[in-house]
Amino acid sequence: SQWGEENLQALSIQEGEDVTMNCSYKTYTTVVQWYRQKSGKGPALIILIRSNEREKRSGRLRATLDTSSQSSSLSITGTLATDTAVYFCAPYQGGRALIFGTGTTVSVSP
Amino acid sequence: NAGVIQTPRHKVTGKGQEATLWCEPISGHSAVFWYRQTIVQGLEFLTYFRNQAPIDDSGMPKERFSAQMPNQSHSTLKIQSTQPQDSAVYLCASSLGQGSNSDYTFGSGTRLLVI
């Protein structure tokens, strides 16, 4: 079983559209990290949200965290072709290694 | 800072042969992780080290897979008697620590093809 499960596996959108992807996880956490993986590269952290933040913004990215429903979301506004990637959520689980799951593939057409 | 370095980038082995994958973590990072990525299974955790000591190998197939970290500057993942189902991208990551603020820096991976 995976700690974090992205709810939607693949999305195809046009440049300029907004996109939201969701993640639910099995065990209580106070921190969720979101990673982006571009083709041929390893995943890279794009935003980290803590339970006391409820919402966190970084440029065109917006993350939310709901500890009561054990879920997190990541939104990208005004998508660009360069946002094409696989997105992973990774709930923090103490000293254990992060578990990433299958991710959500986002394809943005110019 | 060259980031996490993984070599080779691509490796093709014949079924039954051995494959050794190398990882050089970021200097000063105390934790090193190995993951395997396939289309079907996604990004699967294999094993990790903290200060060179093995901490958790719960994701490692019990037979044929082994990982070592002989010094703080490199780690290896060895697959003996490779099988076609071992074909995947193997990713190494390192982090400064294991606290909630610690993010992982990944290498670009080694794409292993077993034929």
Short mmCIF file of N, CA and C in Angstrom, two decimals, chain B:
data_model
loop_
_atom_site.label_atom_id
_atom_site.label_comp_id
_atom_site.label_asym_id
_atom_site.label_seq_id
_atom_site.Cartn_x
_atom_site.Cartn_y
_atom_site.Cartn_z
N ASN B 1 27.57 22.94 -7.10
CA ASN B 1 26.89 21.76 -6.59
C ASN B 1 26.33 20.97 -7.76
N ALA B 2 26.91 19.80 -8.01
CA ALA B 2 26.49 19.00 -9.16
C ALA B 2 25.22 18.22 -8.88
N GLY B 3 24.72 18.26 -7.67
CA GLY B 3 23.54 17.50 -7.34
C GLY B 3 23.88 16.04 -7.10
N VAL B 4 22.87 15.21 -7.07
CA VAL B 4 23.06 13.77 -6.90
C VAL B 4 23.45 13.18 -8.25
N ILE B 5 24.55 12.45 -8.25
CA ILE B 5 25.06 11.91 -9.51
C ILE B 5 24.85 10.40 -9.54
N GLN B 6 24.21 9.95 -10.61
CA GLN B 6 23.98 8.51 -10.78
C GLN B 6 24.67 8.04 -12.07
N THR B 7 25.36 6.92 -11.94
CA THR B 7 26.00 6.34 -13.11
C THR B 7 25.77 4.84 -13.12
N PRO B 8 25.67 4.24 -14.30
CA PRO B 8 25.55 4.90 -15.60
C PRO B 8 24.15 5.46 -15.80
N ARG B 9 23.93 6.24 -16.81
CA ARG B 9 22.58 6.76 -17.10
C ARG B 9 21.71 5.66 -17.72
N HIS B 10 22.36 4.81 -18.52
CA HIS B 10 21.65 3.70 -19.17
C HIS B 10 22.49 2.45 -19.02
N LYS B 11 21.80 1.35 -18.81
CA LYS B 11 22.53 0.06 -18.73
C LYS B 11 21.66 -1.02 -19.33
N VAL B 12 22.26 -1.80 -20.21
CA VAL B 12 21.57 -2.95 -20.80
C VAL B 12 22.31 -4.20 -20.35
N THR B 13 21.59 -5.14 -19.77
CA THR B 13 22.22 -6.38 -19.35
C THR B 13 21.42 -7.56 -19.90
N GLY B 14 22.12 -8.67 -20.04
CA GLY B 14 21.44 -9.89 -20.45
C GLY B 14 20.82 -10.56 -19.24
N LYS B 15 19.74 -11.25 -19.46
CA LYS B 15 19.09 -11.98 -18.37
C LYS B 15 20.09 -12.88 -17.67
N GLY B 16 20.08 -12.81 -16.34
CA GLY B 16 20.99 -13.64 -15.56
C GLY B 16 22.29 -12.97 -15.19
N GLN B 17 22.58 -11.83 -15.80
CA GLN B 17 23.82 -11.13 -15.47
C GLN B 17 23.62 -10.21 -14.27
N GLU B 18 24.72 -9.70 -13.77
CA GLU B 18 24.69 -8.80 -12.61
C GLU B 18 24.74 -7.35 -13.07
N ALA B 19 24.04 -6.49 -12.33
CA ALA B 19 24.06 -5.05 -12.62
C ALA B 19 24.37 -4.29 -11.34
N THR B 20 25.31 -3.37 -11.44
CA THR B 20 25.66 -2.51 -10.30
C THR B 20 25.41 -1.07 -10.67
N LEU B 21 24.63 -0.40 -9.86
CA LEU B 21 24.28 0.99 -10.09
C LEU B 21 24.93 1.84 -9.01
N TRP B 22 25.40 3.03 -9.41
CA TRP B 22 26.15 3.88 -8.51
C TRP B 22 25.44 5.19 -8.24
N CYS B 23 25.64 5.67 -7.02
CA CYS B 23 25.03 6.94 -6.64
C CYS B 23 26.03 7.73 -5.79
N GLU B 24 26.19 9.00 -6.16
CA GLU B 24 27.01 9.91 -5.36
C GLU B 24 26.07 10.97 -4.79
N PRO B 25 25.81 10.95 -3.49
CA PRO B 25 24.87 11.91 -2.91
C PRO B 25 25.50 13.30 -2.79
N ILE B 26 24.70 14.25 -2.45
CA ILE B 26 25.20 15.61 -2.22
C ILE B 26 26.05 15.62 -0.95
N SER B 27 27.19 16.25 -1.05
CA SER B 27 28.10 16.31 0.09
C SER B 27 27.41 16.96 1.30
N GLY B 28 27.52 16.27 2.44
CA GLY B 28 26.90 16.80 3.65
C GLY B 28 25.51 16.26 3.93
N HIS B 29 24.91 15.62 2.95
CA HIS B 29 23.61 14.99 3.17
C HIS B 29 23.79 13.68 3.92
N SER B 30 23.00 13.48 4.97
CA SER B 30 23.21 12.31 5.82
C SER B 30 22.34 11.11 5.42
N ALA B 31 21.32 11.35 4.62
CA ALA B 31 20.42 10.25 4.25
C ALA B 31 20.46 10.01 2.75
N VAL B 32 20.50 8.73 2.38
CA VAL B 32 20.52 8.33 0.97
C VAL B 32 19.44 7.29 0.74
N PHE B 33 18.68 7.48 -0.34
CA PHE B 33 17.53 6.63 -0.63
C PHE B 33 17.65 6.04 -2.03
N TRP B 34 17.12 4.84 -2.19
CA TRP B 34 16.99 4.23 -3.50
C TRP B 34 15.51 3.94 -3.78
N TYR B 35 15.10 4.29 -5.01
CA TYR B 35 13.75 4.03 -5.48
C TYR B 35 13.81 3.37 -6.85
N ARG B 36 12.74 2.69 -7.20
CA ARG B 36 12.59 2.09 -8.53
C ARG B 36 11.31 2.64 -9.14
N GLN B 37 11.38 3.01 -10.41
CA GLN B 37 10.22 3.61 -11.06
C GLN B 37 9.85 2.85 -12.31
N THR B 38 8.60 2.42 -12.39
CA THR B 38 8.03 1.82 -13.59
C THR B 38 6.68 2.49 -13.85
N ILE B 39 6.19 2.31 -15.07
CA ILE B 39 4.90 2.89 -15.43
C ILE B 39 3.80 2.32 -14.54
N VAL B 40 3.85 1.01 -14.33
CA VAL B 40 2.76 0.34 -13.63
C VAL B 40 2.81 0.61 -12.13
N GLN B 41 3.97 0.47 -11.52
CA GLN B 41 4.08 0.56 -10.06
C GLN B 41 4.37 1.97 -9.56
N GLY B 42 4.76 2.86 -10.46
CA GLY B 42 5.10 4.20 -10.03
C GLY B 42 6.46 4.24 -9.38
N LEU B 43 6.62 5.11 -8.40
CA LEU B 43 7.90 5.32 -7.74
C LEU B 43 7.89 4.53 -6.43
N GLU B 44 8.61 3.41 -6.43
CA GLU B 44 8.61 2.49 -5.29
C GLU B 44 9.86 2.66 -4.45
N PHE B 45 9.66 2.74 -3.16
CA PHE B 45 10.79 2.81 -2.23
C PHE B 45 11.49 1.46 -2.15
N LEU B 46 12.82 1.48 -2.15
CA LEU B 46 13.58 0.25 -1.99
C LEU B 46 14.28 0.19 -0.63
N THR B 47 15.17 1.18 -0.39
CA THR B 47 15.98 1.13 0.82
C THR B 47 16.55 2.50 1.13
N TYR B 48 16.99 2.69 2.42
CA TYR B 48 17.69 3.93 2.69
C TYR B 48 18.73 3.79 3.78
N PHE B 49 19.70 4.70 3.75
CA PHE B 49 20.80 4.75 4.69
C PHE B 49 20.79 6.11 5.40
N ARG B 50 21.19 6.08 6.64
CA ARG B 50 21.40 7.32 7.37
C ARG B 50 22.80 7.26 7.96
N ASN B 51 23.62 8.28 7.65
CA ASN B 51 25.02 8.27 8.11
C ASN B 51 25.70 6.94 7.77
N GLN B 52 25.44 6.47 6.58
CA GLN B 52 26.00 5.25 5.99
C GLN B 52 25.42 3.96 6.55
N ALA B 53 24.64 4.03 7.60
CA ALA B 53 24.08 2.80 8.19
C ALA B 53 22.75 2.47 7.52
N PRO B 54 22.52 1.20 7.19
CA PRO B 54 21.22 0.80 6.62
C PRO B 54 20.13 0.96 7.66
N ILE B 55 19.05 1.65 7.29
CA ILE B 55 17.97 1.93 8.23
C ILE B 55 16.71 1.14 7.89
N ASP B 56 16.37 1.10 6.64
CA ASP B 56 15.12 0.46 6.23
C ASP B 56 15.31 -0.12 4.84
N ASP B 57 15.20 -1.42 4.73
CA ASP B 57 15.27 -2.06 3.40
C ASP B 57 13.98 -2.80 3.10
N SER B 58 12.90 -2.33 3.65
CA SER B 58 11.62 -3.03 3.53
C SER B 58 11.11 -3.12 2.09
N GLY B 59 11.59 -2.26 1.20
CA GLY B 59 11.13 -2.28 -0.17
C GLY B 59 11.99 -3.13 -1.09
N MET B 60 13.05 -3.64 -0.57
CA MET B 60 13.98 -4.41 -1.40
C MET B 60 13.45 -5.83 -1.62
N PRO B 61 13.43 -6.28 -2.87
CA PRO B 61 13.17 -7.71 -3.09
C PRO B 61 14.21 -8.52 -2.30
N LYS B 62 13.76 -9.54 -1.60
CA LYS B 62 14.64 -10.21 -0.65
C LYS B 62 15.77 -10.96 -1.32
N GLU B 63 15.52 -11.42 -2.49
CA GLU B 63 16.58 -12.12 -3.21
C GLU B 63 17.11 -11.23 -4.32
N ARG B 64 18.33 -11.35 -4.61
CA ARG B 64 19.02 -10.75 -5.77
C ARG B 64 19.37 -9.27 -5.60
N PHE B 65 18.67 -8.54 -4.75
CA PHE B 65 18.94 -7.10 -4.59
C PHE B 65 19.73 -6.86 -3.31
N SER B 66 20.74 -6.01 -3.42
CA SER B 66 21.47 -5.59 -2.22
C SER B 66 21.96 -4.16 -2.42
N ALA B 67 22.10 -3.44 -1.33
CA ALA B 67 22.58 -2.06 -1.39
C ALA B 67 23.64 -1.87 -0.33
N GLN B 68 24.60 -1.03 -0.64
CA GLN B 68 25.66 -0.73 0.31
C GLN B 68 25.98 0.74 0.26
N MET B 69 26.59 1.19 1.36
CA MET B 69 27.10 2.56 1.39
C MET B 69 28.42 2.52 2.13
N PRO B 70 29.48 2.19 1.42
CA PRO B 70 30.78 1.98 2.07
C PRO B 70 31.41 3.26 2.60
N ASN B 71 31.04 4.40 2.04
CA ASN B 71 31.52 5.67 2.57
C ASN B 71 30.49 6.75 2.30
N GLN B 72 30.68 7.94 2.84
CA GLN B 72 29.64 8.96 2.74
C GLN B 72 29.51 9.55 1.35
N SER B 73 30.42 9.19 0.44
CA SER B 73 30.38 9.80 -0.88
C SER B 73 29.77 8.91 -1.95
N HIS B 74 29.44 7.67 -1.63
CA HIS B 74 28.76 6.89 -2.64
C HIS B 74 28.02 5.69 -2.07
N SER B 75 27.00 5.30 -2.82
CA SER B 75 26.20 4.13 -2.49
C SER B 75 26.03 3.30 -3.77
N THR B 76 25.88 2.00 -3.61
CA THR B 76 25.67 1.13 -4.76
C THR B 76 24.44 0.27 -4.54
N LEU B 77 23.77 -0.02 -5.64
CA LEU B 77 22.65 -0.95 -5.66
C LEU B 77 23.05 -2.06 -6.62
N LYS B 78 23.07 -3.28 -6.11
CA LYS B 78 23.49 -4.41 -6.94
C LYS B 78 22.32 -5.35 -7.14
N ILE B 79 22.15 -5.76 -8.38
CA ILE B 79 21.10 -6.73 -8.72
C ILE B 79 21.79 -7.94 -9.32
N GLN B 80 21.65 -9.05 -8.66
CA GLN B 80 22.25 -10.28 -9.18
C GLN B 80 21.24 -11.04 -10.02
N SER B 81 21.75 -11.81 -10.97
CA SER B 81 20.90 -12.64 -11.82
C SER B 81 19.68 -11.84 -12.31
N THR B 82 19.95 -10.76 -13.03
CA THR B 82 18.87 -9.85 -13.45
C THR B 82 17.81 -10.57 -14.28
N GLN B 83 16.58 -10.12 -14.10
CA GLN B 83 15.43 -10.66 -14.81
C GLN B 83 14.75 -9.53 -15.59
N PRO B 84 14.01 -9.86 -16.64
CA PRO B 84 13.34 -8.81 -17.42
C PRO B 84 12.45 -7.89 -16.56
N GLN B 85 11.85 -8.43 -15.52
CA GLN B 85 10.98 -7.61 -14.66
C GLN B 85 11.76 -6.61 -13.81
N ASP B 86 13.11 -6.72 -13.82
CA ASP B 86 13.93 -5.73 -13.11
C ASP B 86 14.11 -4.46 -13.94
N SER B 87 13.70 -4.51 -15.20
CA SER B 87 13.82 -3.34 -16.07
C SER B 87 13.01 -2.19 -15.49
N ALA B 88 13.67 -1.07 -15.27
CA ALA B 88 13.04 0.08 -14.62
C ALA B 88 14.05 1.22 -14.61
N VAL B 89 13.59 2.36 -14.14
CA VAL B 89 14.50 3.47 -13.82
C VAL B 89 14.77 3.41 -12.33
N TYR B 90 16.03 3.37 -11.97
CA TYR B 90 16.41 3.33 -10.56
C TYR B 90 16.90 4.72 -10.16
N LEU B 91 16.26 5.27 -9.16
CA LEU B 91 16.54 6.64 -8.73
C LEU B 91 17.17 6.63 -7.35
N CYS B 92 18.16 7.46 -7.19
CA CYS B 92 18.81 7.68 -5.91
C CYS B 92 18.50 9.10 -5.47
N ALA B 93 18.31 9.29 -4.19
CA ALA B 93 18.05 10.62 -3.64
C ALA B 93 18.84 10.79 -2.35
N SER B 94 19.11 12.03 -2.00
CA SER B 94 19.73 12.29 -0.70
C SER B 94 19.02 13.46 -0.04
N SER B 95 19.11 13.50 1.27
CA SER B 95 18.53 14.62 2.01
C SER B 95 19.43 14.98 3.17
N LEU B 96 19.28 16.23 3.61
CA LEU B 96 20.12 16.73 4.69
C LEU B 96 19.84 16.00 5.99
N GLY B 97 18.59 15.66 6.21
CA GLY B 97 18.21 14.94 7.42
C GLY B 97 16.92 14.20 7.17
N GLN B 98 16.20 13.91 8.24
CA GLN B 98 14.93 13.20 8.11
C GLN B 98 13.79 13.96 8.78
N GLY B 99 14.01 15.23 9.06
CA GLY B 99 12.96 16.03 9.66
C GLY B 99 11.91 16.42 8.66
N SER B 100 10.83 17.02 9.14
CA SER B 100 9.71 17.37 8.26
C SER B 100 10.08 18.44 7.24
N ASN B 101 11.14 19.18 7.48
CA ASN B 101 11.59 20.19 6.52
C ASN B 101 12.52 19.62 5.45
N SER B 102 12.94 18.38 5.64
CA SER B 102 13.95 17.83 4.75
C SER B 102 13.34 17.34 3.46
N ASP B 103 13.72 17.98 2.35
CA ASP B 103 13.25 17.50 1.06
C ASP B 103 14.34 16.64 0.44
N TYR B 104 13.95 15.87 -0.54
CA TYR B 104 14.86 14.96 -1.21
C TYR B 104 15.37 15.59 -2.50
N THR B 105 16.65 15.42 -2.75
CA THR B 105 17.24 15.79 -4.04
C THR B 105 17.52 14.49 -4.79
N PHE B 106 16.90 14.34 -5.92
CA PHE B 106 17.05 13.13 -6.72
C PHE B 106 18.09 13.30 -7.80
N GLY B 107 18.73 12.17 -8.14
CA GLY B 107 19.53 12.12 -9.35
C GLY B 107 18.62 11.92 -10.56
N SER B 108 19.21 11.87 -11.72
CA SER B 108 18.43 11.69 -12.95
C SER B 108 18.11 10.23 -13.23
N GLY B 109 18.68 9.34 -12.42
CA GLY B 109 18.32 7.93 -12.53
C GLY B 109 19.21 7.13 -13.46
N THR B 110 19.14 5.82 -13.27
CA THR B 110 19.77 4.86 -14.18
C THR B 110 18.65 4.04 -14.81
N ARG B 111 18.58 4.07 -16.13
CA ARG B 111 17.57 3.28 -16.83
C ARG B 111 18.17 1.91 -17.14
N LEU B 112 17.63 0.89 -16.46
CA LEU B 112 18.12 -0.48 -16.62
C LEU B 112 17.19 -1.25 -17.54
N LEU B 113 17.76 -1.88 -18.54
CA LEU B 113 17.00 -2.73 -19.45
C LEU B 113 17.62 -4.12 -19.41
N VAL B 114 16.82 -5.10 -19.07
CA VAL B 114 17.28 -6.49 -19.02
C VAL B 114 16.67 -7.23 -20.21
N ILE B 115 17.52 -7.75 -21.07
CA ILE B 115 17.03 -8.42 -22.28
C ILE B 115 17.36 -9.91 -22.27
#
